[in-house]
XYZ file of C-alpha atoms in Angstrom:
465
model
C -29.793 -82.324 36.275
C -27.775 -79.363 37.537
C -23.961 -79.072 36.268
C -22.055 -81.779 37.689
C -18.808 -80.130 36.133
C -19.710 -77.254 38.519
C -21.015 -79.089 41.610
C -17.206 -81.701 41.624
C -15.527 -78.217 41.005
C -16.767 -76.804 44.267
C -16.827 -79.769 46.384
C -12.865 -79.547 45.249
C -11.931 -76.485 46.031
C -14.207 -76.542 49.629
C -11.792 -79.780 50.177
C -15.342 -81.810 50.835
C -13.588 -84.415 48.502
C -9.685 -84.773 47.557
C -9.448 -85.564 43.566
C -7.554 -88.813 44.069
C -10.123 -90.169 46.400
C -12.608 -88.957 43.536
C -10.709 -90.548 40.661
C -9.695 -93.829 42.591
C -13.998 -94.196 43.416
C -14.894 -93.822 39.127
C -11.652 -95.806 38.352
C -13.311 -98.985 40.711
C -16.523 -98.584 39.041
C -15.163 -98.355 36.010
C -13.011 -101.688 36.361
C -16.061 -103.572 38.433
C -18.547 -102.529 36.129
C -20.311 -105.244 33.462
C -21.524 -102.965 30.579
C -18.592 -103.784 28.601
C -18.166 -100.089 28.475
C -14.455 -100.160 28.993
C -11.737 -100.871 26.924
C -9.009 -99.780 28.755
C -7.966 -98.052 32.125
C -6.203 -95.146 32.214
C -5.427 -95.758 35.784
C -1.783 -94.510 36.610
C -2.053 -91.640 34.460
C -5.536 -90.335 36.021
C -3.697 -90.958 39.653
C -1.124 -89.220 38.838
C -2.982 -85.813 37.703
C -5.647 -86.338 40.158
C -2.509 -85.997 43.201
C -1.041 -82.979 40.960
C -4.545 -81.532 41.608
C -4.754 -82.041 45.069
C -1.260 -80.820 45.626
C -2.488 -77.485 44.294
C -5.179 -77.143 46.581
C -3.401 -78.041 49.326
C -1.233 -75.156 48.571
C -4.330 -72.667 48.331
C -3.811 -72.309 44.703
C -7.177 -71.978 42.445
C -7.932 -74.360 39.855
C -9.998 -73.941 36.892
C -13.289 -75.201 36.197
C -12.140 -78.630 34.671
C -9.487 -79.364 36.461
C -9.764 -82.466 38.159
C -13.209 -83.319 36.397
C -12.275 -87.236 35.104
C -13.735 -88.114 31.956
C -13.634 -90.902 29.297
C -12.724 -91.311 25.330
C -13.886 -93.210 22.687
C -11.146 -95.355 21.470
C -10.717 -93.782 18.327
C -8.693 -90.646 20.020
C -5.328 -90.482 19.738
C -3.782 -90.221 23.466
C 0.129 -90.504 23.177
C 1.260 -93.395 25.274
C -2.385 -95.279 25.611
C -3.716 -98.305 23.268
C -6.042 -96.798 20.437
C -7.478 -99.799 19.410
C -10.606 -98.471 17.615
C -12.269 -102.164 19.108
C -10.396 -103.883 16.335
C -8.345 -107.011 15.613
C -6.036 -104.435 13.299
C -4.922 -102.181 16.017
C -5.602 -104.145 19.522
C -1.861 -103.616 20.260
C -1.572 -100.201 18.837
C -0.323 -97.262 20.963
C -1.199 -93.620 20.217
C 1.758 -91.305 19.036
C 0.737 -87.983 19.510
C -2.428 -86.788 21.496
C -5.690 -85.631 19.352
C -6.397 -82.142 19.707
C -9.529 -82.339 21.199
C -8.224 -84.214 24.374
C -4.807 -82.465 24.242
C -7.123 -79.132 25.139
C -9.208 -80.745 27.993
C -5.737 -82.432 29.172
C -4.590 -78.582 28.952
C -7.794 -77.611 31.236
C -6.252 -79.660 33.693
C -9.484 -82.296 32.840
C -8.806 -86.219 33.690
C -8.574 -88.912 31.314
C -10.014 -92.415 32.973
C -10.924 -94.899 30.292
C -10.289 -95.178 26.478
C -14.225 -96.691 25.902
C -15.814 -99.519 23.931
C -17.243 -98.805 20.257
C -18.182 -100.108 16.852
C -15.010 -100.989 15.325
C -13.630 -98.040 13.440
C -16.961 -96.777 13.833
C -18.883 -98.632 12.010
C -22.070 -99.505 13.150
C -25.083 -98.286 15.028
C -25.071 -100.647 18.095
C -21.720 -100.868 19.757
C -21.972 -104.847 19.038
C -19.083 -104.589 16.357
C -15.978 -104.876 18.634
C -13.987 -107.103 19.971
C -14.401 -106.610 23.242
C -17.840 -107.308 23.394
C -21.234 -105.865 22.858
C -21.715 -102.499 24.958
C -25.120 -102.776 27.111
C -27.895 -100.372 27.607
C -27.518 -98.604 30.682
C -31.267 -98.790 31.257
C -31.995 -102.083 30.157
C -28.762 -104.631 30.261
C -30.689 -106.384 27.577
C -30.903 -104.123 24.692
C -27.948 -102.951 22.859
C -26.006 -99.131 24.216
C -26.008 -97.661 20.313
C -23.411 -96.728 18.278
C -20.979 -96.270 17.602
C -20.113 -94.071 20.937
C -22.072 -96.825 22.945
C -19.412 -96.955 25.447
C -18.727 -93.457 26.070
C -23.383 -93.140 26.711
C -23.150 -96.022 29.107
C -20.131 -94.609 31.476
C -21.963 -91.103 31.215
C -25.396 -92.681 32.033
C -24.421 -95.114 35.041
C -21.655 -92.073 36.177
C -18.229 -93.915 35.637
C -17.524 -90.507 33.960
C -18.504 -87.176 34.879
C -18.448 -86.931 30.459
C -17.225 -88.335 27.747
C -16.038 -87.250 24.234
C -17.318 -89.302 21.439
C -17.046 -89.252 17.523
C -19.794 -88.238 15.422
C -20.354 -89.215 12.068
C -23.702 -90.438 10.930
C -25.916 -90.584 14.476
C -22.654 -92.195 16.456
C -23.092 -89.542 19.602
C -26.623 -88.412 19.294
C -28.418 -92.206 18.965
C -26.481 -93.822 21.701
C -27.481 -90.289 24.491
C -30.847 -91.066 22.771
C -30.804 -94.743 23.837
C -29.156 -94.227 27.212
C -31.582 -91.107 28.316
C -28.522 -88.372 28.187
C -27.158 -85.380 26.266
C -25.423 -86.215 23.326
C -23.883 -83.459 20.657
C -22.989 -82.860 17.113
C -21.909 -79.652 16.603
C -21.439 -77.668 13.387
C -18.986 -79.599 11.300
C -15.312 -78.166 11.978
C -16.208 -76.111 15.116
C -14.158 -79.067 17.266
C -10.726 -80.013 15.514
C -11.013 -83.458 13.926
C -6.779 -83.905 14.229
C -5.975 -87.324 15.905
C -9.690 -88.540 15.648
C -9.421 -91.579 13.107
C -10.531 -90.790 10.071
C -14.511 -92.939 9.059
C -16.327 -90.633 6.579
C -13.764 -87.477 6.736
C -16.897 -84.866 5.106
C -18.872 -85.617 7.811
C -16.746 -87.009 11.040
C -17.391 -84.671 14.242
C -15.649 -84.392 17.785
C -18.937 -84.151 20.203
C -19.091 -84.301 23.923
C -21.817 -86.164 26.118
C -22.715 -85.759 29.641
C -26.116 -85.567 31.835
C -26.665 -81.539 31.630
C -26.904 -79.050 28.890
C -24.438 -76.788 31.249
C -21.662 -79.659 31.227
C -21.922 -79.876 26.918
C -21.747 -75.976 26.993
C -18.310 -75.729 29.292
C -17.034 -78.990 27.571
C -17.909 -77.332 23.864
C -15.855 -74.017 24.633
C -12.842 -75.668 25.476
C -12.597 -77.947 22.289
C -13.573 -75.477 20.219
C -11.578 -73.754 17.624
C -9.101 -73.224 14.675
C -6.784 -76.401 14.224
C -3.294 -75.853 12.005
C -3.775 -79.353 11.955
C -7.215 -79.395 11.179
C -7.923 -77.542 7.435
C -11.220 -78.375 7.677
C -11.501 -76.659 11.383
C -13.146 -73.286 11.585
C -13.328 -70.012 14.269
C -16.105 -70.145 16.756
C -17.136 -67.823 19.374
C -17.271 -69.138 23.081
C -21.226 -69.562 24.366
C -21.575 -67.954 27.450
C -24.208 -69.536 30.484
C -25.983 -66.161 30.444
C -26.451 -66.404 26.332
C -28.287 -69.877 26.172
C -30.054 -69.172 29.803
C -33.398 -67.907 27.320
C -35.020 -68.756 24.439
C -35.738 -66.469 21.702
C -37.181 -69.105 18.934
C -40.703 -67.677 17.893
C -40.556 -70.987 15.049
C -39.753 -74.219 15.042
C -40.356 -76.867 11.755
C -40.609 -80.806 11.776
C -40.364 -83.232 8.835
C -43.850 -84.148 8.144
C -42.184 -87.208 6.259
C -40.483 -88.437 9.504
C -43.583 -88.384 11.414
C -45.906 -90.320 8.583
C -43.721 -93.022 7.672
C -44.655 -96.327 8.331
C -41.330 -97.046 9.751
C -41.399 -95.110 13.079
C -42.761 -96.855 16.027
C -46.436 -95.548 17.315
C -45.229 -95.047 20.859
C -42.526 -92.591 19.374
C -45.064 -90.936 16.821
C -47.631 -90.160 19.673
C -45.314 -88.593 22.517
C -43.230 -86.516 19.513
C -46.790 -85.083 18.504
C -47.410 -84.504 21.827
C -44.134 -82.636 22.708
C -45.035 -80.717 19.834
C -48.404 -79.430 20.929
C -46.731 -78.568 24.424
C -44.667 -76.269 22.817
C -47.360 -75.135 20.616
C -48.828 -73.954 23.981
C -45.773 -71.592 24.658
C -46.720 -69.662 21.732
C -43.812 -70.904 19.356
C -45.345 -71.515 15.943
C -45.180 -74.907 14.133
C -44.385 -75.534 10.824
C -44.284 -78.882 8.734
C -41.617 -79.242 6.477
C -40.964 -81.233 3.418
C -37.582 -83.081 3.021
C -36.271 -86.431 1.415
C -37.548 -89.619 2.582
C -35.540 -91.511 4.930
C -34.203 -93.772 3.208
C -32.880 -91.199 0.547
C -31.209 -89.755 3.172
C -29.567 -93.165 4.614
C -28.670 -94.435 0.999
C -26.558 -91.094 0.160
C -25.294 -91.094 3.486
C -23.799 -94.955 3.276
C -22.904 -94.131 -0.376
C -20.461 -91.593 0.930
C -19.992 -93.026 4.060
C -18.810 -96.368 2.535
C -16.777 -94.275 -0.241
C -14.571 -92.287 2.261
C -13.784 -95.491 4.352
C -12.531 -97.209 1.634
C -10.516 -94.712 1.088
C -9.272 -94.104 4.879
C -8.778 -97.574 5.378
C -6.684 -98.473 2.523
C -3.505 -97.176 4.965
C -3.940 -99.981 7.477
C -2.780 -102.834 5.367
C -0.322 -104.108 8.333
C 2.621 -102.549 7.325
C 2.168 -99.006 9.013
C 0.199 -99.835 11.675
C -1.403 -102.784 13.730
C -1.358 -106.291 13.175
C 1.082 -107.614 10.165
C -0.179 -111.736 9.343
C 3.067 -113.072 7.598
C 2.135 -114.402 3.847
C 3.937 -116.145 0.914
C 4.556 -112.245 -0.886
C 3.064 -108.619 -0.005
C 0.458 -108.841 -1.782
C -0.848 -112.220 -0.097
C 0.553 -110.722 3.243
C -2.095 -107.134 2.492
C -4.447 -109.302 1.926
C -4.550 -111.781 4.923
C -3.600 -108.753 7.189
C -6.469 -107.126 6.321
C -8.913 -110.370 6.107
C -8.153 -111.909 9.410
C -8.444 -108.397 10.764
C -11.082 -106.519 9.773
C -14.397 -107.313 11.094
C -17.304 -108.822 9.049
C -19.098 -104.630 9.193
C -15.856 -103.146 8.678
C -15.330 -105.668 5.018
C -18.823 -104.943 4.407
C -18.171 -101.047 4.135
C -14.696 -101.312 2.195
C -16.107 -103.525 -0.454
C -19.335 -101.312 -0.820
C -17.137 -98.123 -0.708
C -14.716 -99.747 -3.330
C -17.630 -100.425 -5.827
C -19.029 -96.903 -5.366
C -15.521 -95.442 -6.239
C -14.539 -97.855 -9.154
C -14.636 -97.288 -12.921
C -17.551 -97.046 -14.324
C -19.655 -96.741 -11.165
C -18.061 -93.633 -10.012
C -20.410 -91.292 -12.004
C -23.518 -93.241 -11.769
C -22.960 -93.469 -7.629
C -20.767 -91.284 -6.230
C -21.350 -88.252 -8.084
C -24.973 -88.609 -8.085
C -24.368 -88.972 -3.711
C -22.662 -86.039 -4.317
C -25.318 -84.089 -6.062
C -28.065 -85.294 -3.369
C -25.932 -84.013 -0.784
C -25.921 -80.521 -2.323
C -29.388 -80.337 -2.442
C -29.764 -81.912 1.106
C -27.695 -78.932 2.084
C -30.056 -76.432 -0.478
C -33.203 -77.935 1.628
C -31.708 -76.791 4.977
C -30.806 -73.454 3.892
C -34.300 -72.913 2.640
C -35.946 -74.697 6.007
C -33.700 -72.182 7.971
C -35.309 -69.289 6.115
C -38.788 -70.375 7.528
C -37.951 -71.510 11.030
C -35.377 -70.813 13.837
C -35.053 -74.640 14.596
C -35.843 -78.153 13.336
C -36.990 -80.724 16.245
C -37.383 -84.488 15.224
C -36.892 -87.662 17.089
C -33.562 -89.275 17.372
C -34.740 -92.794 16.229
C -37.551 -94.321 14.880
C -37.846 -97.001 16.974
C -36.636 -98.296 20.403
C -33.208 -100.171 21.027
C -32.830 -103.288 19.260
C -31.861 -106.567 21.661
C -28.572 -107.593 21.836
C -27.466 -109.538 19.052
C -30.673 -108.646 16.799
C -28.628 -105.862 14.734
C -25.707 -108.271 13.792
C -28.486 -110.349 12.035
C -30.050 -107.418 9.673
C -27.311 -105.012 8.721
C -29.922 -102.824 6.622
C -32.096 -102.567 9.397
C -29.112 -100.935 11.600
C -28.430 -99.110 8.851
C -32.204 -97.696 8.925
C -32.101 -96.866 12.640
C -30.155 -93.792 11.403
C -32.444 -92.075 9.179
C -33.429 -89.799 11.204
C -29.472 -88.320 12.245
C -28.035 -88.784 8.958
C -29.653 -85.660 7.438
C -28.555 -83.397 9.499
C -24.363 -84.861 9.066
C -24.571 -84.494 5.613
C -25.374 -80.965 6.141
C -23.091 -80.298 8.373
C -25.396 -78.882 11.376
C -25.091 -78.849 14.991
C -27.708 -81.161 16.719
C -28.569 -81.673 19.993
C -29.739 -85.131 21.453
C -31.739 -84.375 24.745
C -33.469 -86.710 26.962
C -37.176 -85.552 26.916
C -40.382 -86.098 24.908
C -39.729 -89.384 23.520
C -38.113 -93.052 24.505
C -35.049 -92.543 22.751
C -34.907 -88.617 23.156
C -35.520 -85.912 20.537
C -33.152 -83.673 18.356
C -32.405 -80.370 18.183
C -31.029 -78.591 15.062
C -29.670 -75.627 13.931
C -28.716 -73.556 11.022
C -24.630 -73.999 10.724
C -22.546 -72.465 13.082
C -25.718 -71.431 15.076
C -24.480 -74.211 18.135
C -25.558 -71.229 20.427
C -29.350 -71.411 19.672
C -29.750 -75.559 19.939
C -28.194 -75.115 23.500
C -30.658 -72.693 24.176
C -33.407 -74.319 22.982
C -32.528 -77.575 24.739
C -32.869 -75.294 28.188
C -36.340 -74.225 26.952
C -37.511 -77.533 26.278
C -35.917 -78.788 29.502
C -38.473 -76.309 31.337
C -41.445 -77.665 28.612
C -41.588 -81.062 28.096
């Protein structure tokens, strides 16, 4: 699909549509629609820009390339004035502050804010079934689950409530639901996007990443987010991608986990049309390596063991007394305790109680250090991989979306459905979910800070596969 940033843009500025009448059509959808996608409407606020918009045109002023665009965020995002509920029980009633950096930018671009959107609660989980406001459906089949935990911002993207959205990426959370819902999902290079007013999950390995339904509309989206944070230590200087840099490929070698591919997990369907995606681009003339790595559920256990460990740690603040929703007890220490009980979900508990044991005494060195360790040498692997090949293509999943309702019965089998995105967070490389070669999509990664070359790979496979 061509740029639909680019097409709304000129259909704008030839007056073919007025933004109001624009926003107004994506704000009905977006209240009519049955996905559960939507956890709140931004309505009077996205009026109110879109007639700001419209006022400028009518004056024969230019606009810029976003402005005007509507788009939705994962409720996790700070917007100042909004609910930020995170889909939880805690912070239902909660109302953002300040504005996270990210959004504050496309706000700046003159972009449109329509929906805060539906999630795992605080991010945690890899099916968008773990929030209150009910389980997020696949926008191809109603009957399986959207994936997490950005399910709601893949649906709106998929069924066009929003031109794109902006989801969090930690462990899989952008890249498996595009994969699920059939659209362009990514993770860039850890700290290229300021993480500032993005609630803190797993803090090492948390990501601001944009989806939509082109490769053009991730690359304009990208630039604008991009960039040094004060507010963000942990952010980092990036170079803008141009249209005319990712418009060729230049990879003469791409790799693929051998391990991925073999293991008795992945579903045959998924196996057979990755191998044959592979010998399509074989026939290009790119050569094809297989690489070794750590089994999957190597990677999944270190990821959880630090995943777990940092959310214990994150979520200790929301005991009631800062934030969200206080539960009156006999003394504080009964009243932390029932705030955080009646509150937290069931996934959420889970996490916090694993992350507490992985930090405690006595565990500490046996667990977290030694997740520590095996992330180093996850990180060792990649450098060495990225000595031998320009790229590393895998699937997104190893098997198809789960029903509705399966997940919440097997928490270690959700957990498994991200072994094949995990890797690549723990080393901190950008990864690209596109829509082509198998059911649930395939991924694109780079060496770090190389965001450049997965875009421009993702346009050579879009003329491939």
């Amino acid at each position: 699909m061509d740029s639909q940033i680019k097409k709304i843009h000129q259909q704008l500025v030839s007056k073919q549509i007025t933004c109001t009448a624009l926003v107004q059509e994506k704000l009905d959808l977006l209240k009519q629609n049955t996905y559960n996608s939507v956890n709140s409407v931004l309505d009077t606020l996205a009026l109110e820009l879109a007639s700001k918009v419209d006022a400028k045109i009518a004056k024969g002023e230019s606009i810029g390339l976003l402005e005007g665009i509507p788009f939705g965020i994962k409720d996790v995002f700070m917007v100042q004035g909004t609910y930020t509920t995170a889909s939880s029980e805690l912070l239902k009633k909660y109302k953002s502050p300040y504005t996270a950096t990210a959004i504050q930018k496309l706000l700046d671009a003159g972009a449109i804010p329509l929906v805060k959107e539906n999630c795992d609660s605080f991010g945690h989980g890899s099916s968008s079934e773990n929030t209150i406001f009910g389980a997020v459906k696949n926008a191809i089949d109603p009957s399986l689950v959207a994936g997490g935990s950005s399910g709601g911002s893949a649906v709106n993207v998929a069924k066009e409530y929003t031109v794109f959205s902006i989801g969090g990426d930690t462990g899989g959370s952008v890249r498996q639901p595009a994969g699920y819902n059939h659209i362009y999902g990514l993770k860039p290079t850890y700290g290229r996007i300021s993480r500032f007013g993005l609630m803190a999950y797993a803090s090492s390995t948390d990501c601001v990443g944009p989806l939509a339904k082109s490769i053009e509309d991730i690359r304009i989206v990208l630039n604008v987010m991009s960039g040094k944070d004060p507010k963000d230590q942990t952010s980092i200087v990036s170079n803008e991608i141009s249209e005319e840099a990712i418009a060729t490929s230049a990879v003469k070698t791409i790799g693929y986990f051998k391990n991925f591919i073999e293991s008795d997990a992945i579903d045959a369907q998924i196996k057979s049309d990755f191998l044959a995606s592979i010998e399509k681009i074989k026939a290009k003339g790119i050569e094809v390596k297989e690489l070794d790595f750590f089994k999957s559920d190597i990677l999944v256990s270190t990821y959880y063991t630090l995943a777990m460990a940092e959310t214990a740690s994150n979520l200790s603040r929301l005991d009631g007394t800062n934030y969200g929703n206080r539960i009156e007890a006999e003394n504080l220490i009964e009243t932390y305790a029932v705030t955080r009980s009646e509150n937290f979900s069931e996934e959420t508990k889970r996490r916090i109680v694993g992350g507490n044991q992985v930090l405690s005494q006595g565990f500490s060195d046996e667990i977290y250090l030694k997740g520590l360790a095996l992330r180093d040498q996850i990180s060792e692997n990649f450098s060495k991989d990225f000595q031998e090949v320009d790229i590393i293509l895998s699937p997104v999943t190893p098997s198809t979306p789960p029903k509705i309702g399966d997940s919440l019965k097997d928490p270690l089998a959700m957990y498994l459905s991200d072994a094949y995105t995990v890797g690549f967070s723990l080393g901190q490389l950008p990864t690209l979910t596109v829509p082509q070669g198998t059911s649930t999509g395939l991924q694109i990664t780079a060496a770090k800070n190389n965001d450049e070359l997965v875009l421009k790979f993702a346009n050579f496979l879009k003329d491939t596969i």
